[in-house]
């Protein structure tokens, strides 16, 4: 199956542009364009809108289906209603899922739901690709990682997609948690007696024991499923 990055590269080559020239269309560097094409980073909606305005076939890049506009040799231009972008149109059709991205450090915590927090940005993902990962787009949010406690798994500044439907009572894995009113990303391990260990993958941090009588102070907000971050 041809990936998003491969389709993006193919569309750039169809237009006869270098990575530098293509990146300039949307105000990104050659390095960023390279990361998009290698599948190491996902572009934001403003990038997709910009290259669409420059003539790229965004429907093909996102779904693999050629639009009339993007067909080689065609002089026809697809029309969108009342200034809507192609991203808006595809999102409305269900082909793209809008995932709200939150900064875990900026979030106030204190029991507030994420919906009450300020959205830092919105990223769009093909719905079928999320479904292939077993994710319901309606249950997915993005969280920006802060600090170095999860180094080795998640780095400071990474984004992670969190499946809010995964709130199992016997968790094992990396979860977004509300602990004493503070949102944290930790690896959860169950131990004898019904207690949990909240583990930081950075060995410089000690695990935190949550005893059964203290479970009332801990809430699972979702399981961390997909990391989006820089390649070091």
XYZ file of N, CA and C in Angstrom, residues 1-183:
549
model
N 0.841 -1.203 0.000
C 0.000 0.000 0.000
C 0.874 1.251 0.000
N 0.583 2.181 -0.898
C 1.366 3.410 -1.000
C 1.045 4.318 0.180
N 2.070 4.795 0.851
C 1.882 5.604 2.051
C 1.595 7.064 1.705
N 1.152 7.803 2.726
C 0.925 9.245 2.562
C 2.187 9.933 2.052
N 3.338 9.636 2.686
C 4.589 10.288 2.298
C 4.967 9.983 0.865
N 4.756 8.755 0.432
C 5.080 8.379 -0.951
C 4.178 9.103 -1.937
N 2.899 9.258 -1.594
C 1.992 9.999 -2.475
C 2.367 11.473 -2.525
N 2.782 12.027 -1.378
C 3.204 13.425 -1.340
C 4.430 13.632 -2.219
N 5.398 12.728 -2.106
C 6.586 12.827 -2.951
C 6.223 12.694 -4.432
N 5.334 11.753 -4.740
C 4.926 11.577 -6.124
C 4.239 12.808 -6.693
N 3.424 13.475 -5.870
C 2.737 14.674 -6.330
C 3.738 15.810 -6.549
N 4.718 15.911 -5.664
C 5.768 16.931 -5.849
C 6.514 16.691 -7.156
N 6.875 15.426 -7.400
C 7.604 15.096 -8.628
C 6.738 15.318 -9.858
N 5.433 15.059 -9.757
C 4.528 15.320 -10.882
C 4.532 16.790 -11.260
N 4.664 17.650 -10.222
C 4.680 19.089 -10.463
C 6.060 19.597 -10.864
N 7.063 18.696 -10.867
C 8.397 19.059 -11.319
C 9.151 19.959 -10.360
N 8.908 19.805 -9.052
C 9.521 20.679 -8.050
C 10.487 19.907 -7.159
N 11.533 20.589 -6.713
C 12.439 20.017 -5.732
C 11.785 20.085 -4.353
N 12.379 19.421 -3.375
C 11.842 19.489 -2.018
C 11.894 20.915 -1.475
N 12.940 21.641 -1.819
C 13.057 23.034 -1.385
C 11.952 23.886 -1.999
N 11.745 23.738 -3.308
C 10.720 24.524 -3.998
C 9.325 24.179 -3.503
N 9.079 22.900 -3.293
C 7.758 22.477 -2.849
C 7.498 22.960 -1.423
N 8.520 22.860 -0.571
C 8.388 23.346 0.796
C 8.119 24.837 0.848
N 8.731 25.576 -0.084
C 8.538 27.028 -0.130
C 7.086 27.402 -0.396
N 6.359 26.520 -1.084
C 4.950 26.797 -1.367
C 4.146 26.963 -0.089
N 4.558 26.228 0.964
C 3.810 26.244 2.228
C 4.624 26.821 3.375
N 5.798 27.382 3.057
C 6.594 28.023 4.097
C 7.287 27.061 5.036
N 7.661 25.863 4.547
C 8.418 24.929 5.377
C 9.779 24.692 4.740
N 10.723 24.213 5.528
C 12.075 23.984 5.044
C 12.163 22.684 4.247
N 13.285 22.543 3.541
C 13.540 21.302 2.813
C 13.562 20.118 3.774
N 14.147 20.312 4.968
C 14.219 19.236 5.955
C 12.833 18.796 6.390
N 11.943 19.775 6.639
C 10.578 19.438 7.038
C 9.856 18.696 5.917
N 10.037 19.171 4.675
C 9.433 18.496 3.532
C 9.928 17.056 3.442
N 11.202 16.853 3.702
C 11.785 15.518 3.665
C 11.158 14.626 4.736
N 10.936 15.186 5.937
C 10.317 14.418 7.017
C 8.895 14.012 6.654
N 8.154 14.920 6.008
C 6.798 14.593 5.563
C 6.838 13.429 4.574
N 7.747 13.504 3.613
C 7.798 12.486 2.566
C 8.297 11.144 3.096
N 9.101 11.183 4.154
C 9.596 9.942 4.747
C 8.619 9.362 5.765
N 7.515 10.069 6.016
C 6.532 9.586 6.972
C 6.948 9.747 8.417
N 7.911 10.635 8.664
C 8.421 10.830 10.016
C 7.734 11.982 10.737
N 6.935 12.738 10.022
C 6.173 13.822 10.623
C 4.918 14.040 9.784
N 3.824 14.469 10.426
C 2.574 14.716 9.720
C 2.361 16.221 9.556
N 2.011 16.681 8.349
C 1.786 18.112 8.135
C 0.480 18.582 8.739
N 0.412 19.885 8.992
C -0.803 20.486 9.524
C -1.707 20.939 8.373
N -2.907 21.353 8.745
C -3.902 21.725 7.739
C -3.452 22.908 6.901
N -2.730 23.902 7.502
C -2.328 25.068 6.728
C -1.331 24.692 5.639
N -0.497 23.681 5.892
C 0.425 23.188 4.868
C -0.359 22.584 3.698
N -1.324 21.726 4.025
C -2.120 21.073 2.984
C -2.905 22.091 2.176
N -3.443 23.094 2.858
C -4.197 24.142 2.162
C -3.295 24.918 1.205
N -2.062 25.211 1.662
C -1.132 25.997 0.842
C -0.717 25.246 -0.423
N -0.375 23.968 -0.295
C 0.065 23.249 -1.490
C -1.117 22.940 -2.412
N -2.309 22.836 -1.816
C -3.500 22.683 -2.652
C -3.714 23.919 -3.517
N -3.535 25.104 -2.901
C -3.681 26.346 -3.647
C -2.649 26.510 -4.734
N -1.496 25.827 -4.589
C -0.430 25.912 -5.588
C -0.603 24.875 -6.699
N -1.639 24.033 -6.584
C -1.933 23.090 -7.657
C -1.739 21.633 -7.322
N -1.331 21.317 -6.096
C -1.164 19.917 -5.722
C -2.528 19.247 -5.552
N -2.597 17.989 -5.898
C -3.841 17.223 -5.775
C -3.913 16.638 -4.370
N -4.514 17.392 -3.433
C -4.552 16.979 -2.036
C -5.429 15.752 -1.837
N -6.474 15.630 -2.628
C -7.320 14.438 -2.492
C -6.512 13.187 -2.762
N -5.634 13.254 -3.764
C -4.771 12.100 -4.052
C -3.771 11.872 -2.924
N -3.140 12.947 -2.439
C -2.140 12.821 -1.387
C -2.738 12.174 -0.140
N -3.970 12.559 0.193
C -4.595 12.093 1.424
C -5.271 10.733 1.283
N -5.847 10.467 0.125
C -6.670 9.257 -0.019
C -6.178 8.279 -1.075
N -5.314 8.739 -1.995
C -4.874 7.884 -3.088
C -5.785 7.937 -4.289
N -6.870 8.726 -4.202
C -7.808 8.873 -5.315
C -7.571 10.203 -6.021
N -7.382 10.162 -7.319
C -7.137 11.369 -8.093
C -8.408 12.190 -8.238
N -8.288 13.495 -7.985
C -9.391 14.403 -8.269
C -9.294 14.829 -9.726
N -10.374 15.445 -10.228
C -10.342 15.967 -11.602
C -9.218 16.969 -11.736
N -9.053 17.806 -10.730
C -8.033 18.833 -10.751
C -6.643 18.247 -10.877
N -6.420 17.123 -10.173
C -5.080 16.572 -10.132
C -4.762 15.611 -11.257
N -5.703 15.344 -12.148
C -5.463 14.415 -13.233
C -4.480 15.014 -14.223
N -3.458 14.259 -14.581
C -2.453 14.752 -15.505
C -3.091 15.057 -16.842
N -2.803 16.251 -17.354
C -3.319 16.652 -18.649
C -4.688 17.279 -18.595
N -5.315 17.330 -17.455
C -6.638 17.919 -17.346
C -6.537 19.412 -17.123
N -7.398 20.179 -17.775
C -7.401 21.625 -17.583
C -8.542 22.056 -16.683
N -9.338 21.078 -16.236
C -10.462 21.403 -15.373
C -9.995 21.630 -13.948
N -10.709 22.452 -13.216
C -10.389 22.747 -11.832
C -11.605 22.406 -10.982
N -11.383 21.601 -9.937
C -12.494 21.269 -9.056
C -12.870 22.496 -8.251
N -14.153 22.681 -7.965
C -14.642 23.843 -7.248
C -15.141 23.441 -5.869
N -14.843 24.295 -4.889
C -15.301 24.083 -3.528
C -16.284 25.185 -3.179
N -17.251 24.858 -2.358
C -18.319 25.800 -2.058
C -17.867 26.914 -1.125
N -18.127 28.161 -1.534
C -17.999 29.337 -0.663
C -16.704 29.395 0.121
N -15.586 29.165 -0.576
C -14.288 29.360 0.053
C -13.824 28.219 0.936
N -14.549 27.109 0.979
C -14.121 25.982 1.803
C -12.844 25.386 1.231
N -11.935 24.944 2.078
C -10.725 24.282 1.610
C -11.028 22.817 1.330
N -10.139 22.185 0.573
C -10.314 20.767 0.295
C -10.207 19.956 1.575
N -9.378 20.417 2.502
C -9.273 19.743 3.798
C -10.629 19.753 4.500
N -11.311 20.918 4.498
C -12.632 21.006 5.116
C -13.602 20.032 4.453
N -13.538 19.982 3.121
C -14.460 19.134 2.380
C -14.234 17.660 2.681
N -12.959 17.231 2.690
C -12.655 15.839 2.974
C -12.998 15.478 4.412
N -12.770 16.432 5.331
C -13.127 16.188 6.726
C -14.629 16.017 6.863
N -15.380 16.852 6.144
C -16.828 16.762 6.197
C -17.364 15.479 5.608
N -16.612 14.912 4.663
C -17.053 13.665 4.027
C -16.671 12.437 4.841
N -15.893 12.629 5.888
C -15.476 11.504 6.710
C -14.173 10.870 6.267
N -13.555 11.387 5.175
C -12.286 10.821 4.721
C -11.124 11.248 5.602
N -11.266 12.416 6.234
C -10.253 12.904 7.156
C -10.860 13.066 8.544
N -10.045 12.771 9.553
C -10.475 12.963 10.935
C -9.676 14.102 11.545
N -10.381 15.061 12.131
C -9.729 16.182 12.801
C -9.389 15.768 14.227
N -8.108 15.750 14.555
C -7.659 15.363 15.889
C -7.165 16.609 16.616
N -7.814 16.928 17.725
C -7.441 18.107 18.501
C -6.185 17.811 19.309
N -5.257 18.776 19.306
C -3.968 18.606 19.963
C -3.882 19.555 21.157
N -3.553 18.979 22.313
C -3.485 19.741 23.560
C -2.066 19.707 24.127
N -1.675 20.797 24.749
C -0.391 20.868 25.441
C -0.606 20.433 26.886
N -0.025 19.312 27.283
C -0.267 18.770 28.614
C 0.200 19.731 29.700
N 1.228 20.554 29.401
C 1.723 21.506 30.397
C 0.795 22.701 30.532
N 0.202 23.112 29.409
C -0.702 24.255 29.451
C -2.047 23.890 30.069
N -2.391 22.586 30.009
C -3.675 22.148 30.547
C -3.726 22.392 32.048
N -4.865 22.850 32.529
C -4.986 23.253 33.922
C -5.082 22.077 34.881
N -5.617 20.948 34.398
C -5.789 19.811 35.300
C -6.919 20.056 36.272
N -6.714 19.648 37.513
C -7.711 19.827 38.573
C -9.053 19.221 38.210
N -9.019 18.095 37.490
C -10.253 17.384 37.185
C -10.991 17.893 35.960
N -10.476 18.953 35.327
C -11.158 19.459 34.141
C -10.997 18.492 32.982
N -12.046 18.353 32.178
C -11.956 17.511 30.997
C -11.140 18.237 29.929
N -10.578 17.463 29.013
C -9.778 18.067 27.952
C -10.604 19.015 27.104
N -11.891 18.713 26.955
C -12.749 19.576 26.139
C -12.822 20.996 26.688
N -12.505 21.176 27.956
C -12.539 22.508 28.558
C -11.212 23.244 28.392
N -10.218 22.556 27.851
C -8.905 23.159 27.672
C -8.784 23.803 26.298
N -7.781 24.655 26.154
C -7.535 25.328 24.874
C -6.846 24.369 23.912
N -7.355 24.304 22.694
C -6.761 23.465 21.658
C -5.572 24.215 21.059
N -4.387 23.586 21.095
C -3.198 24.249 20.539
C -3.218 24.222 19.018
N -3.615 23.100 18.442
C -3.702 22.969 16.995
C -4.584 21.775 16.664
N -4.870 21.623 15.393
C -5.653 20.485 14.928
C -4.908 19.823 13.781
N -4.705 18.528 13.863
C -4.092 17.769 12.787
C -5.151 16.880 12.145
N -4.977 16.637 10.849
C -5.932 15.826 10.101
C -5.270 14.516 9.677
N -5.957 13.418 9.959
C -5.441 12.099 9.630
C -6.480 11.359 8.788
N -6.038 10.591 7.770
C -6.993 9.768 7.020
C -7.724 8.819 7.974
N -9.031 8.843 7.915
C -9.848 8.039 8.814
C -9.537 6.556 8.688
N -9.302 6.102 7.453
C -9.060 4.675 7.261
C -7.732 4.246 7.869
N -6.755 5.170 7.917
C -5.466 4.821 8.524
C -5.590 4.705 10.047
N -6.382 5.583 10.651
C -6.630 5.457 12.089
C -7.364 4.155 12.386
N -8.359 3.843 11.550
C -9.125 2.616 11.754
C -8.235 1.384 11.624
N -7.251 1.449 10.712
C -6.337 0.321 10.532
C -5.491 0.082 11.780
N -5.328 1.134 12.603
C -4.604 1.009 13.862
C -5.532 0.676 15.029
N -6.802 0.408 14.691
C -7.766 0.062 15.724
C -8.257 1.254 16.509
N -8.171 2.459 15.917
C -8.541 3.680 16.624
C -9.827 4.266 16.062
N -10.721 4.648 16.954
C -11.938 5.355 16.588
C -11.608 6.846 16.589
N -11.650 7.525 15.428
C -11.265 8.936 15.373
C -11.981 9.803 16.395
N -13.221 9.456 16.732
C -13.982 10.251 17.699
C -13.399 10.157 19.104
N -12.557 9.150 19.346
C -12.004 8.926 20.679
C -10.524 9.315 20.779
N -9.968 9.888 19.703
C -8.531 10.182 19.672
C -8.272 11.663 19.907
N -7.325 11.963 20.789
C -6.825 13.320 20.976
C -5.305 13.270 20.934
N -4.692 14.415 20.655
C -3.241 14.509 20.668
C -2.782 15.258 21.912
N -1.711 14.777 22.513
C -1.154 15.399 23.712
C 0.330 15.686 23.479
N 0.760 16.907 23.809
C 2.181 17.229 23.710
C 2.894 16.787 24.985
N 3.972 16.036 24.813
C 4.740 15.521 25.948
C 5.619 16.630 26.507
N 5.661 16.725 27.822
C 6.508 17.706 28.493
C 7.452 17.017 29.470
N 8.708 17.459 29.489
C 9.680 16.911 30.416
C 10.388 15.689 29.860
N 11.345 15.165 30.646
C 12.180 14.057 30.187
C 11.904 12.752 30.923
N 10.820 12.682 31.683
C 10.591 11.495 32.514
C 10.329 10.237 31.685
N 9.878 10.413 30.425
C 9.602 9.246 29.589
C 10.637 9.089 28.481
N 11.809 9.713 28.657
C 12.876 9.576 27.664
C 13.178 8.108 27.390
N 13.390 7.821 26.122
C 13.562 6.443 25.688
C 12.318 5.931 25.013
N 11.177 6.521 25.379
C 9.891 6.196 24.744
C 9.273 7.440 24.134
N 9.184 8.497 24.935
C 8.613 9.763 24.499
C 9.538 10.889 24.947
N 9.873 11.793 24.018
C 10.777 12.895 24.328
C 10.000 14.180 24.541
N 10.607 15.114 25.250
C 10.012 16.423 25.465
C 9.684 17.061 24.113
N 8.446 17.498 23.938
C 8.026 18.121 22.685
C 7.376 17.178 21.698
N 7.469 15.864 21.943
C 6.768 14.909 21.081
C 5.263 15.093 21.217
N 4.539 14.654 20.201
C 3.089 14.516 20.295
C 2.763 13.040 20.377
N 1.730 12.705 21.112
C 1.283 11.322 21.194
C -0.229 11.297 21.020
N -0.705 10.364 20.202
C -2.140 10.191 20.020
C -2.654 9.267 21.114
N -3.684 9.729 21.808
C -4.230 9.016 22.958
C -5.631 8.510 22.624
N -5.849 7.233 22.850
C -7.166 6.614 22.644
C -7.936 6.704 23.954
N -8.903 7.614 24.006
C -9.646 7.834 25.247
C -10.621 6.708 25.577
N -10.834 5.809 24.628
C -11.731 4.685 24.915
C -11.028 3.595 25.722
N -9.690 3.665 25.796
C -8.914 2.648 26.508
C -8.718 3.077 27.958
N -9.681 2.746 28.783
C -9.614 3.086 30.210
C -9.850 1.827 31.046
N -9.193 0.750 30.631
C -9.421 -0.533 31.276
C -9.064 -0.505 32.756
N -9.791 -1.257 33.567
C -9.567 -1.249 35.020
C -8.262 -1.918 35.434
N -7.698 -2.755 34.553
C -6.418 -3.416 34.844
C -5.416 -3.043 33.751
N -4.926 -1.825 33.801
C -4.110 -1.324 32.698
C -2.691 -1.876 32.690
N -2.141 -2.041 31.505
C -0.734 -2.369 31.299
C -0.301 -1.617 30.052
N 0.665 -0.736 30.183
C 1.128 0.035 29.038
C 1.356 1.483 29.427
N 1.452 2.349 28.411
C 1.689 3.779 28.641
C 0.349 4.501 28.545
N 0.011 5.264 29.590
C -1.303 5.891 29.670
C -1.175 7.378 30.012
N -2.187 8.125 29.589
C -2.393 9.487 30.072
C -3.253 9.368 31.316
N -2.749 9.898 32.429
C -3.410 9.750 33.715
C -3.688 11.109 34.340
N -4.691 11.139 35.199
C -4.917 12.275 36.076
C -4.553 11.808 37.479
N -3.455 12.322 38.018
C -2.942 11.894 39.324
C -2.934 13.095 40.260
N -3.781 13.041 41.285
C -3.899 14.158 42.227
C -4.167 15.470 41.486
N -5.013 15.413 40.459
C -5.398 16.612 39.717
C -4.401 17.059 38.672
N -3.323 16.297 38.465
C -2.286 16.660 37.495
C -2.220 15.614 36.393
N -2.202 16.055 35.149
C -2.110 15.119 34.030
C -0.668 14.675 33.833
